mmCIF file of C-alpha atoms and ligand atoms in Angstrom:
data_model
loop_
_atom_site.group_PDB
_atom_site.id
_atom_site.type_symbol
_atom_site.label_atom_id
_atom_site.label_comp_id
_atom_site.label_asym_id
_atom_site.label_seq_id
_atom_site.Cartn_x
_atom_site.Cartn_y
_atom_site.Cartn_z
ATOM 1 C CA MET H 140 76.510 111.362 126.013
ATOM 2 C CA SER H 141 78.249 113.874 128.131
ATOM 3 C CA ASP H 142 80.185 116.570 127.186
ATOM 4 C CA ASN H 143 82.937 116.101 129.551
ATOM 5 C CA LEU H 144 85.549 113.019 127.260
ATOM 6 C CA ASP H 145 88.321 114.808 126.240
ATOM 7 C CA PRO H 146 87.781 115.578 122.058
ATOM 8 C CA ILE H 147 89.676 112.324 121.354
ATOM 9 C CA SER H 148 87.343 110.952 123.356
ATOM 10 C CA GLN H 149 84.603 112.146 121.901
ATOM 11 C CA ALA H 150 86.068 111.071 118.040
ATOM 12 C CA ILE H 151 86.185 107.111 119.598
ATOM 13 C CA ARG H 152 81.972 108.242 121.227
ATOM 14 C CA ILE H 153 80.677 110.131 119.460
ATOM 15 C CA GLN H 154 77.718 108.598 116.680
ATOM 16 C CA THR H 155 74.411 108.601 114.736
ATOM 17 C CA PRO H 156 71.338 107.116 116.931
ATOM 18 C CA ARG H 157 71.177 103.194 117.231
ATOM 19 C CA THR H 158 68.687 101.539 114.507
ATOM 20 C CA ALA H 159 66.343 98.887 115.598
ATOM 21 C CA GLN H 160 68.885 96.841 115.931
ATOM 22 C CA GLY H 161 71.520 97.460 118.228
ATOM 23 C CA GLU H 162 74.613 97.849 116.177
ATOM 24 C CA HIS H 163 77.433 98.658 118.409
ATOM 25 C CA SER H 164 79.411 99.977 115.640
ATOM 26 C CA THR H 165 78.044 102.676 113.886
ATOM 27 C CA PRO H 166 75.145 102.057 111.313
ATOM 28 C CA LEU H 167 75.723 103.728 107.254
ATOM 29 C CA TYR H 168 73.410 105.283 105.712
ATOM 30 C CA LEU H 169 73.440 104.762 102.495
ATOM 31 C CA THR H 170 71.069 106.256 101.009
ATOM 32 C CA SER H 171 71.213 109.507 98.414
ATOM 33 C CA SER H 172 67.752 110.777 99.590
ATOM 34 C CA PHE H 173 64.895 110.876 102.749
ATOM 35 C CA CYS H 174 61.111 110.678 103.647
ATOM 36 C CA PHE H 175 58.399 112.673 104.743
ATOM 37 C CA ASP H 176 56.522 111.946 107.489
ATOM 38 C CA ASP H 177 52.936 113.583 106.006
ATOM 39 C CA ALA H 178 53.865 117.250 103.394
ATOM 40 C CA ASP H 179 54.449 119.751 106.409
ATOM 41 C CA ALA H 180 57.104 117.782 107.284
ATOM 42 C CA MET H 181 58.735 118.444 104.117
ATOM 43 C CA ARG H 182 58.078 121.812 103.406
ATOM 44 C CA ALA H 183 59.512 122.694 107.248
ATOM 45 C CA ALA H 184 62.513 121.040 105.755
ATOM 46 C CA PHE H 185 62.987 122.812 103.268
ATOM 47 C CA ALA H 186 62.211 125.275 105.120
ATOM 48 C CA GLU H 187 65.197 124.796 107.229
ATOM 49 C CA GLU H 188 61.983 125.206 110.055
ATOM 50 C CA SER H 189 63.467 120.658 111.231
ATOM 51 C CA ASP H 190 67.270 119.351 111.171
ATOM 52 C CA ASP H 191 65.466 116.821 108.696
ATOM 53 C CA ASN H 192 67.371 115.198 106.067
ATOM 54 C CA ILE H 193 66.540 116.060 102.866
ATOM 55 C CA TYR H 194 68.682 114.625 100.527
ATOM 56 C CA SER H 195 72.737 113.548 100.797
ATOM 57 C CA ARG H 196 73.975 116.038 98.739
ATOM 58 C CA PHE H 197 72.954 118.651 101.350
ATOM 59 C CA SER H 198 73.009 115.917 104.968
ATOM 60 C CA ASN H 199 73.563 112.900 105.454
ATOM 61 C CA PRO H 200 73.953 111.335 109.192
ATOM 62 C CA THR H 201 76.506 109.437 108.445
ATOM 63 C CA VAL H 202 78.527 112.367 106.747
ATOM 64 C CA ASP H 203 77.288 114.179 110.127
ATOM 65 C CA GLU H 204 78.405 112.470 112.299
ATOM 66 C CA PHE H 205 82.770 112.498 111.164
ATOM 67 C CA THR H 206 82.074 116.467 110.890
ATOM 68 C CA LYS H 207 81.210 116.579 114.001
ATOM 69 C CA LYS H 208 83.824 114.597 115.166
ATOM 70 C CA MET H 209 85.974 116.237 113.284
ATOM 71 C CA VAL H 210 84.410 119.780 115.026
ATOM 72 C CA MET H 211 85.324 118.285 117.715
ATOM 73 C CA LEU H 212 88.956 117.426 117.166
ATOM 74 C CA GLU H 213 89.842 121.367 116.120
ATOM 75 C CA GLY H 214 88.417 122.815 118.545
ATOM 76 C CA ALA H 215 85.630 125.183 116.356
ATOM 77 C CA GLU H 216 82.167 125.542 116.327
ATOM 78 C CA ALA H 217 80.365 123.464 112.315
ATOM 79 C CA GLY H 218 81.614 122.648 109.609
ATOM 80 C CA PHE H 219 81.444 120.517 106.309
ATOM 81 C CA SER H 220 83.164 117.532 105.061
ATOM 82 C CA THR H 221 83.820 117.615 101.087
ATOM 83 C CA ALA H 222 84.235 114.542 98.480
ATOM 84 C CA SER H 223 88.317 115.737 98.600
ATOM 85 C CA GLY H 224 90.866 117.437 99.575
ATOM 86 C CA MET H 225 90.931 119.340 96.594
ATOM 87 C CA ALA H 226 86.383 119.812 97.212
ATOM 88 C CA ALA H 227 87.199 122.058 100.697
ATOM 89 C CA VAL H 228 90.797 123.838 99.364
ATOM 90 C CA VAL H 229 87.620 125.278 96.632
ATOM 91 C CA GLY H 230 84.043 125.195 98.491
ATOM 92 C CA SER H 231 86.554 126.839 101.896
ATOM 93 C CA ILE H 232 88.123 129.624 98.818
ATOM 94 C CA MET H 233 85.039 130.171 96.477
ATOM 95 C CA ALA H 234 82.427 130.598 98.771
ATOM 96 C CA LEU H 235 83.888 132.914 101.139
ATOM 97 C CA LEU H 236 85.845 134.834 97.936
ATOM 98 C CA LYS H 237 84.325 137.282 95.441
ATOM 99 C CA ASN H 238 85.132 139.418 92.067
ATOM 100 C CA GLY H 239 87.347 141.983 93.016
ATOM 101 C CA ASP H 240 88.736 140.651 96.223
ATOM 102 C CA HIS H 241 92.089 139.236 96.901
ATOM 103 C CA LEU H 242 94.425 136.719 98.604
ATOM 104 C CA ILE H 243 97.213 136.421 100.875
ATOM 105 C CA VAL H 244 98.668 132.481 100.340
ATOM 106 C CA SER H 245 102.094 131.055 101.579
ATOM 107 C CA SER H 246 104.468 130.076 98.196
ATOM 108 C CA SER H 247 104.869 126.617 99.621
ATOM 109 C CA ILE H 248 101.229 124.522 99.119
ATOM 110 C CA PHE H 249 99.561 121.580 97.799
ATOM 111 C CA GLY H 250 101.016 121.576 94.322
ATOM 112 C CA ASN H 251 97.178 121.232 92.745
ATOM 113 C CA THR H 252 95.898 124.221 96.002
ATOM 114 C CA ASN H 253 98.779 126.238 93.934
ATOM 115 C CA THR H 254 97.506 125.360 90.296
ATOM 116 C CA PHE H 255 93.707 126.373 91.051
ATOM 117 C CA ILE H 256 94.692 129.491 92.847
ATOM 118 C CA LYS H 257 96.652 131.109 90.022
ATOM 119 C CA LYS H 258 95.093 129.408 87.344
ATOM 120 C CA TYR H 259 91.379 129.228 87.547
ATOM 121 C CA MET H 260 90.842 132.586 90.668
ATOM 122 C CA PRO H 261 91.844 134.285 87.786
ATOM 123 C CA ASN H 262 89.102 134.140 85.746
ATOM 124 C CA PHE H 263 86.709 134.579 88.984
ATOM 125 C CA GLY H 264 88.342 138.375 89.497
ATOM 126 C CA ILE H 265 90.197 137.202 92.517
ATOM 127 C CA THR H 266 93.829 138.356 92.340
ATOM 128 C CA TYR H 267 96.196 137.118 94.670
ATOM 129 C CA THR H 268 99.830 137.389 96.037
ATOM 130 C CA MET H 269 102.563 134.300 97.545
ATOM 131 C CA VAL H 270 104.955 135.501 100.370
ATOM 132 C CA GLN H 271 107.839 133.063 101.064
ATOM 133 C CA ALA H 272 106.289 131.633 104.696
ATOM 134 C CA GLY H 273 109.019 133.166 107.344
ATOM 135 C CA ASP H 274 109.354 136.321 105.394
ATOM 136 C CA GLU H 275 107.542 138.457 108.229
ATOM 137 C CA SER H 276 108.330 142.255 106.279
ATOM 138 C CA ALA H 277 106.304 140.423 103.039
ATOM 139 C CA TRP H 278 103.653 139.085 105.159
ATOM 140 C CA GLU H 279 102.699 143.356 105.601
ATOM 141 C CA ALA H 280 103.780 143.952 102.096
ATOM 142 C CA ALA H 281 100.970 142.063 100.789
ATOM 143 C CA VAL H 282 98.166 143.632 102.280
ATOM 144 C CA GLN H 283 95.908 145.695 99.926
ATOM 145 C CA PRO H 284 92.926 147.403 101.306
ATOM 146 C CA ASN H 285 90.942 144.488 98.612
ATOM 147 C CA THR H 286 91.668 141.550 101.153
ATOM 148 C CA LYS H 287 90.155 139.146 102.644
ATOM 149 C CA MET H 288 91.520 135.828 103.681
ATOM 150 C CA VAL H 289 95.149 134.601 104.309
ATOM 151 C CA TYR H 290 95.972 130.943 103.571
ATOM 152 C CA LEU H 291 98.335 128.545 104.835
ATOM 153 C CA GLU H 292 99.973 125.461 104.968
ATOM 154 C CA THR H 293 102.607 124.371 108.555
ATOM 155 C CA PRO H 294 103.874 121.706 107.469
ATOM 156 C CA THR H 295 104.737 121.550 103.850
ATOM 157 C CA ASN H 296 104.798 119.759 101.028
ATOM 158 C CA PRO H 297 107.737 118.480 101.016
ATOM 159 C CA GLN H 298 110.289 120.934 102.610
ATOM 160 C CA VAL H 299 107.965 120.212 106.088
ATOM 161 C CA GLU H 300 108.651 123.991 106.541
ATOM 162 C CA VAL H 301 107.054 125.074 109.642
ATOM 163 C CA LEU H 302 105.405 128.291 109.773
ATOM 164 C CA ASP H 303 103.879 130.050 112.819
ATOM 165 C CA LEU H 304 100.116 129.988 113.486
ATOM 166 C CA GLU H 305 101.194 131.893 116.716
ATOM 167 C CA TRP H 306 102.632 134.875 114.899
ATOM 168 C CA ILE H 307 100.200 134.385 111.070
ATOM 169 C CA GLY H 308 97.308 134.360 113.926
ATOM 170 C CA LYS H 309 98.086 138.187 114.966
ATOM 171 C CA PHE H 310 98.723 139.338 111.730
ATOM 172 C CA THR H 311 95.482 138.211 110.555
ATOM 173 C CA LYS H 312 93.103 139.449 113.472
ATOM 174 C CA LYS H 313 94.810 143.342 112.534
ATOM 175 C CA HIS H 314 94.590 143.433 109.350
ATOM 176 C CA ASN H 315 90.472 141.540 109.537
ATOM 177 C CA LEU H 316 91.044 138.321 107.222
ATOM 178 C CA ILE H 317 89.919 135.504 107.468
ATOM 179 C CA LEU H 318 92.531 132.931 108.222
ATOM 180 C CA ASN H 319 92.417 129.704 107.071
ATOM 181 C CA VAL H 320 94.984 127.157 107.225
ATOM 182 C CA ASP H 321 95.281 123.068 105.746
ATOM 183 C CA ASN H 322 96.042 121.299 108.774
ATOM 184 C CA CYS H 323 95.811 118.151 106.912
ATOM 185 C CA PHE H 324 99.986 117.469 107.546
ATOM 186 C CA ALA H 325 99.446 118.056 111.694
ATOM 187 C CA THR H 326 96.669 116.528 112.504
ATOM 188 C CA PRO H 327 94.323 117.909 114.963
ATOM 189 C CA ILE H 328 95.905 115.707 117.310
ATOM 190 C CA LEU H 329 99.814 117.879 116.654
ATOM 191 C CA GLN H 330 98.224 121.201 115.576
ATOM 192 C CA LYS H 331 94.883 123.003 116.976
ATOM 193 C CA PRO H 332 94.863 126.069 113.857
ATOM 194 C CA ILE H 333 91.774 127.706 115.362
ATOM 195 C CA ASP H 334 93.763 127.815 119.284
ATOM 196 C CA PHE H 335 96.176 129.900 116.958
ATOM 197 C CA GLY H 336 93.469 131.905 115.878
ATOM 198 C CA ALA H 337 92.656 130.231 112.599
ATOM 199 C CA ASP H 338 88.910 130.809 111.705
ATOM 200 C CA LEU H 339 88.710 128.633 109.111
ATOM 201 C CA VAL H 340 90.853 124.043 109.212
ATOM 202 C CA ILE H 341 90.808 121.799 106.093
ATOM 203 C CA HIS H 342 91.677 119.188 106.255
ATOM 204 C CA SER H 343 92.419 116.601 103.347
ATOM 205 C CA ALA H 344 90.733 113.039 105.302
ATOM 206 C CA THR H 345 92.657 111.345 102.514
ATOM 207 C CA LYS H 346 95.878 111.065 103.674
ATOM 208 C CA TRP H 347 95.785 110.178 107.309
ATOM 209 C CA ILE H 348 92.731 111.032 108.723
ATOM 210 C CA ASP H 349 91.932 107.705 107.165
ATOM 211 C CA GLY H 350 96.213 106.201 107.565
ATOM 212 C CA GLN H 351 95.037 103.490 105.069
ATOM 213 C CA GLY H 352 95.070 105.033 101.410
ATOM 214 C CA ARG H 353 91.309 103.368 100.946
ATOM 215 C CA VAL H 354 88.975 106.350 99.983
ATOM 216 C CA LEU H 355 89.012 109.695 99.252
ATOM 217 C CA GLY H 356 87.892 112.364 101.440
ATOM 218 C CA GLY H 357 87.796 116.720 103.462
ATOM 219 C CA VAL H 358 86.685 118.558 104.592
ATOM 220 C CA VAL H 359 86.075 121.977 106.186
ATOM 221 C CA VAL H 360 85.257 123.238 109.929
ATOM 222 C CA GLY H 361 85.753 127.039 112.158
ATOM 223 C CA ARG H 362 84.167 129.952 112.468
ATOM 224 C CA ALA H 363 79.834 128.662 112.522
ATOM 225 C CA ASP H 364 78.858 132.302 109.548
ATOM 226 C CA LEU H 365 81.809 131.265 107.566
ATOM 227 C CA ILE H 366 80.686 127.058 107.454
ATOM 228 C CA ARG H 367 77.716 129.138 106.799
ATOM 229 C CA GLU H 368 78.595 130.158 103.749
ATOM 230 C CA ILE H 369 80.525 126.942 102.543
ATOM 231 C CA TYR H 370 77.124 124.490 103.677
ATOM 232 C CA LEU H 371 75.543 127.012 101.260
ATOM 233 C CA PHE H 372 78.319 127.075 97.749
ATOM 234 C CA CYS H 373 78.950 122.833 98.267
ATOM 235 C CA ARG H 374 74.698 122.127 98.541
ATOM 236 C CA VAL H 375 74.425 124.542 94.873
ATOM 237 C CA THR H 376 77.550 123.010 93.640
ATOM 238 C CA GLY H 377 77.822 119.014 94.918
ATOM 239 C CA PRO H 378 81.428 118.574 96.376
ATOM 240 C CA SER H 379 79.837 116.841 99.326
ATOM 241 C CA LEU H 380 81.557 113.531 100.771
ATOM 242 C CA SER H 381 79.795 109.608 100.240
ATOM 243 C CA PRO H 382 77.981 108.984 103.179
ATOM 244 C CA PHE H 383 80.487 105.698 102.623
ATOM 245 C CA ASN H 384 83.842 107.467 102.614
ATOM 246 C CA ALA H 385 82.413 109.395 106.157
ATOM 247 C CA TRP H 386 81.997 106.003 107.501
ATOM 248 C CA VAL H 387 85.113 104.533 106.404
ATOM 249 C CA LEU H 388 86.437 107.716 108.027
ATOM 250 C CA SER H 389 84.987 107.869 110.946
ATOM 251 C CA LYS H 390 85.579 104.494 111.600
ATOM 252 C CA SER H 391 89.846 105.480 111.064
ATOM 253 C CA LEU H 392 88.509 109.070 113.979
ATOM 254 C CA GLU H 393 88.191 106.383 117.236
ATOM 255 C CA THR H 394 92.456 105.676 116.276
ATOM 256 C CA LEU H 395 93.801 108.095 114.851
ATOM 257 C CA ASP H 396 95.470 109.638 118.279
ATOM 258 C CA VAL H 397 96.513 106.013 118.832
ATOM 259 C CA ARG H 398 98.270 106.339 114.914
ATOM 260 C CA MET H 399 99.893 109.565 114.998
ATOM 261 C CA GLU H 400 101.560 108.467 118.141
ATOM 262 C CA ARG H 401 104.103 105.969 116.643
ATOM 263 C CA HIS H 402 104.024 107.437 113.563
ATOM 264 C CA CYS H 403 106.311 110.233 114.807
ATOM 265 C CA ALA H 404 107.780 108.348 117.098
ATOM 266 C CA ASN H 405 109.045 105.968 114.276
ATOM 267 C CA ALA H 406 109.376 108.950 111.550
ATOM 268 C CA LEU H 407 111.448 111.178 114.711
ATOM 269 C CA LYS H 408 114.554 107.561 115.261
ATOM 270 C CA VAL H 409 114.078 107.389 111.278
ATOM 271 C CA ALA H 410 115.200 111.153 111.129
ATOM 272 C CA GLN H 411 117.627 110.657 113.369
ATOM 273 C CA THR H 412 119.117 107.467 112.314
ATOM 274 C CA LEU H 413 119.084 108.746 108.979
ATOM 275 C CA GLU H 414 120.929 112.191 109.839
ATOM 276 C CA ASN H 415 124.735 111.186 110.523
ATOM 277 C CA HIS H 416 124.636 108.320 107.093
ATOM 278 C CA PRO H 417 127.344 109.757 104.798
ATOM 279 C CA GLN H 418 125.500 109.211 101.741
ATOM 280 C CA VAL H 419 123.400 111.709 103.462
ATOM 281 C CA LEU H 420 123.666 115.576 102.824
ATOM 282 C CA SER H 421 120.580 116.571 105.345
ATOM 283 C CA VAL H 422 117.512 115.739 106.847
ATOM 284 C CA ARG H 423 114.703 118.113 107.120
ATOM 285 C CA TYR H 424 111.978 117.104 110.741
ATOM 286 C CA PRO H 425 110.524 119.475 112.167
ATOM 287 C CA TYR H 426 111.136 117.616 115.496
ATOM 288 C CA LEU H 427 114.627 118.052 115.043
ATOM 289 C CA PRO H 428 116.609 120.326 116.948
ATOM 290 C CA SER H 429 117.680 121.300 112.914
ATOM 291 C CA HIS H 430 114.505 121.704 112.207
ATOM 292 C CA PRO H 431 114.970 125.397 110.653
ATOM 293 C CA GLN H 432 112.005 126.347 112.625
ATOM 294 C CA TYR H 433 112.693 123.964 115.300
ATOM 295 C CA ALA H 434 111.262 126.136 118.111
ATOM 296 C CA ILE H 435 108.598 127.186 116.425
ATOM 297 C CA ALA H 436 107.129 123.265 115.305
ATOM 298 C CA LYS H 437 107.437 122.801 119.734
ATOM 299 C CA LYS H 438 105.774 125.514 119.900
ATOM 300 C CA GLN H 439 102.153 124.618 118.277
ATOM 301 C CA MET H 440 102.804 120.958 117.367
ATOM 302 C CA THR H 441 102.571 118.312 120.251
ATOM 303 C CA ALA H 442 104.990 116.200 117.627
ATOM 304 C CA GLY H 443 107.621 116.335 114.261
ATOM 305 C CA GLY H 444 104.586 114.507 112.215
ATOM 306 C CA GLY H 445 104.640 111.528 110.406
ATOM 307 C CA VAL H 446 106.989 113.115 107.041
ATOM 308 C CA PHE H 447 110.808 113.512 106.817
ATOM 309 C CA CYS H 448 113.185 114.378 104.313
ATOM 310 C CA PHE H 449 116.363 114.307 102.827
ATOM 311 C CA GLU H 450 118.373 114.230 100.495
ATOM 312 C CA ILE H 451 120.761 112.143 98.994
ATOM 313 C CA LYS H 452 124.601 112.103 97.603
ATOM 314 C CA GLY H 453 124.881 112.228 94.352
ATOM 315 C CA GLY H 454 121.491 114.175 93.401
ATOM 316 C CA VAL H 455 118.862 112.948 90.527
ATOM 317 C CA GLU H 456 120.774 109.536 89.599
ATOM 318 C CA ALA H 457 121.545 108.883 93.695
ATOM 319 C CA GLY H 458 117.423 108.888 93.465
ATOM 320 C CA ARG H 459 116.111 106.901 91.498
ATOM 321 C CA LYS H 460 118.454 104.682 91.962
ATOM 322 C CA PHE H 461 117.128 104.643 95.890
ATOM 323 C CA LEU H 462 113.882 104.407 95.211
ATOM 324 C CA ASN H 463 114.531 101.262 92.654
ATOM 325 C CA ALA H 464 116.572 99.694 95.531
ATOM 326 C CA LEU H 465 113.619 99.639 98.530
ATOM 327 C CA ASN H 466 112.557 96.572 99.209
ATOM 328 C CA MET H 467 109.496 97.279 101.252
ATOM 329 C CA LEU H 468 108.669 100.927 101.292
ATOM 330 C CA SER H 469 106.627 101.478 98.294
ATOM 331 C CA VAL H 470 107.322 104.221 95.264
ATOM 332 C CA THR H 471 103.714 106.150 95.104
ATOM 333 C CA ALA H 472 102.095 110.161 95.386
ATOM 334 C CA ASN H 473 100.067 109.942 98.908
ATOM 335 C CA LEU H 474 101.070 109.809 101.866
ATOM 336 C CA GLY H 475 99.221 108.960 105.802
ATOM 337 C CA ASP H 476 98.957 105.356 105.539
ATOM 338 C CA THR H 477 100.135 102.355 108.055
ATOM 339 C CA ARG H 478 102.931 101.608 104.968
ATOM 340 C CA SER H 479 105.233 103.794 104.341
ATOM 341 C CA ILE H 480 106.451 104.945 101.187
ATOM 342 C CA CYS H 481 109.020 107.219 99.942
ATOM 343 C CA SER H 482 109.348 109.955 97.223
ATOM 344 C CA HIS H 483 111.223 111.350 95.158
ATOM 345 C CA PRO H 484 109.893 114.991 93.677
ATOM 346 C CA ALA H 485 112.168 116.129 91.359
ATOM 347 C CA SER H 486 111.752 113.123 88.509
ATOM 348 C CA THR H 487 109.091 112.551 89.292
ATOM 349 C CA THR H 488 105.616 114.938 90.442
ATOM 350 C CA HIS H 489 107.702 118.185 90.021
ATOM 351 C CA SER H 490 109.856 115.981 86.494
ATOM 352 C CA LYS H 491 107.724 118.650 84.469
ATOM 353 C CA LEU H 492 108.998 121.786 86.562
ATOM 354 C CA THR H 493 112.463 122.953 85.045
ATOM 355 C CA GLU H 494 115.928 123.237 87.953
ATOM 356 C CA ASP H 495 115.216 126.210 88.595
ATOM 357 C CA GLU H 496 111.880 126.359 88.825
ATOM 358 C CA ARG H 497 111.920 123.180 91.561
ATOM 359 C CA LEU H 498 114.500 124.662 93.614
ATOM 360 C CA ALA H 499 112.876 128.080 93.988
ATOM 361 C CA VAL H 500 110.132 125.511 95.693
ATOM 362 C CA GLY H 501 113.380 123.603 97.523
ATOM 363 C CA ILE H 502 113.024 120.688 95.368
ATOM 364 C CA THR H 503 116.552 120.073 95.544
ATOM 365 C CA PRO H 504 118.296 117.083 92.603
ATOM 366 C CA GLY H 505 118.563 114.733 95.498
ATOM 367 C CA LEU H 506 115.504 115.087 97.459
ATOM 368 C CA ILE H 507 114.151 111.672 98.948
ATOM 369 C CA ARG H 508 110.163 112.096 101.065
ATOM 370 C CA VAL H 509 108.687 109.984 103.222
ATOM 371 C CA SER H 510 105.809 109.524 104.539
ATOM 372 C CA THR H 511 106.064 107.106 107.133
ATOM 373 C CA GLY H 512 104.190 104.129 108.492
ATOM 374 C CA LEU H 513 103.604 101.631 111.061
ATOM 375 C CA GLU H 514 105.620 98.817 110.072
ATOM 376 C CA LYS H 515 107.977 97.710 112.602
ATOM 377 C CA VAL H 516 110.992 100.644 113.023
ATOM 378 C CA ASP H 517 114.359 98.539 113.051
ATOM 379 C CA ASP H 518 112.349 97.114 109.576
ATOM 380 C CA ILE H 519 111.642 100.766 107.854
ATOM 381 C CA ILE H 520 115.490 101.722 109.084
ATOM 382 C CA ALA H 521 117.062 98.556 107.637
ATOM 383 C CA ASP H 522 114.839 98.331 104.328
ATOM 384 C CA ILE H 523 116.569 102.223 103.739
ATOM 385 C CA LEU H 524 119.869 101.500 104.261
ATOM 386 C CA GLN H 525 120.327 98.539 102.230
ATOM 387 C CA ALA H 526 118.732 101.039 99.653
ATOM 388 C CA LEU H 527 121.376 103.770 100.202
ATOM 389 C CA GLU H 528 124.361 101.555 99.549
ATOM 390 C CA LYS H 529 122.510 100.290 96.434
ATOM 391 C CA ALA H 530 122.376 104.313 95.789
ATOM 392 C CA VAL H 531 126.155 105.116 95.382
HETATM 393 C C1 PLP X 646 96.627 116.696 99.304
HETATM 394 C C2 PLP X 646 96.903 117.113 100.414
HETATM 395 C C3 PLP X 646 95.260 117.730 99.159
HETATM 396 C C4 PLP X 646 94.777 117.414 98.584
HETATM 397 O O1 PLP X 646 93.550 116.411 98.624
HETATM 398 P P1 PLP X 646 92.449 115.535 98.294
HETATM 399 O O2 PLP X 646 92.104 115.078 98.341
HETATM 400 O O3 PLP X 646 94.059 114.724 96.986
HETATM 401 O O4 PLP X 646 92.101 115.656 97.290
HETATM 402 C C5 PLP X 646 95.400 118.925 99.962
HETATM 403 N N1 PLP X 646 96.452 119.111 100.876
HETATM 404 C C6 PLP X 646 97.280 119.412 101.353
HETATM 405 C C7 PLP X 646 97.984 119.666 101.432
HETATM 406 C C8 PLP X 646 97.879 117.426 101.051
HETATM 407 O O5 PLP X 646 99.053 117.285 101.121
#
């Protein structure tokens, strides 16, 4: 296949070689191990003198196809796919940091990533400093002689805060730090962190990449030398992506570009509609001019993404009533689906925190997070508007 194709075309056309059946769609290699012609071929594979597959914890053609597409889309050198987004988070940190190293991490990160860094990393002698996204002097002040990596997400969850990748890319180069970016909310269609100096990009493929709420998956792509270490760590510790999930995810990449276009168009239209609604105190969406980092979002993203949040008048009680009044939108904890989803963090995912702890991470009492699906936008708006009426 021609290397001149656009990465989006490659994400549609890359596939493992056809079998003797000549199938048009990509084959699924549902096997745990692979056979060798003779003892020497097996020896050569173990000695890494050949690229032959050995065992699906190490490599598998269907998994490699998905990885190759993600490497292409992100403009990376190499990649490794994992069983979930969290396996990508943990693998990319634990393979590269050791006892005595220090990590700088943005304070707005996915809940389980936060728990991993705070609760488990110290067990291995790895320390961290959490810094507020927009506070450049705090990032500078956090650098220590043993700092090795910077870890962040943008846009963040659920406040869709946008971090300046260009500034952080220069900052990490200046201090010779590995920049590890969770690009889950944007996908490579909207944002390519490597263009701004990221060394590693990770994804929860469970979200927009699958985009249909079916399978768990994750991937790390980036610099070949770093990916090699992550691969060696993962092949020993075992968080490899299942070939079946890889097959689903690889097919999903064929439609990622068109899906994201519609997700983003729908999200922008719904967010604009709610911005002037009397029962809505505020709306946060990276591509609304009212967003505090609108200029940065315009610089580093090609669209605003599928997620926005808004603050409903009436606090926790109004938030609960609003969710109960929805007819079409799903009430579930996931995001990045063909089906629009609403969640109310204060009474669900973050209900165990105190009010002060919630406010510190931007979870206000009436905050509603919306993951905009692919339904007709007028149907999404109509459902939200009727539920707002019942939430008074
Ligand atoms: C969901 C999510 C993860 C974790 O991914 P899983 O596939 O659920 O393990 C990591 N980062 C972000 C930003 C997420 O939204």
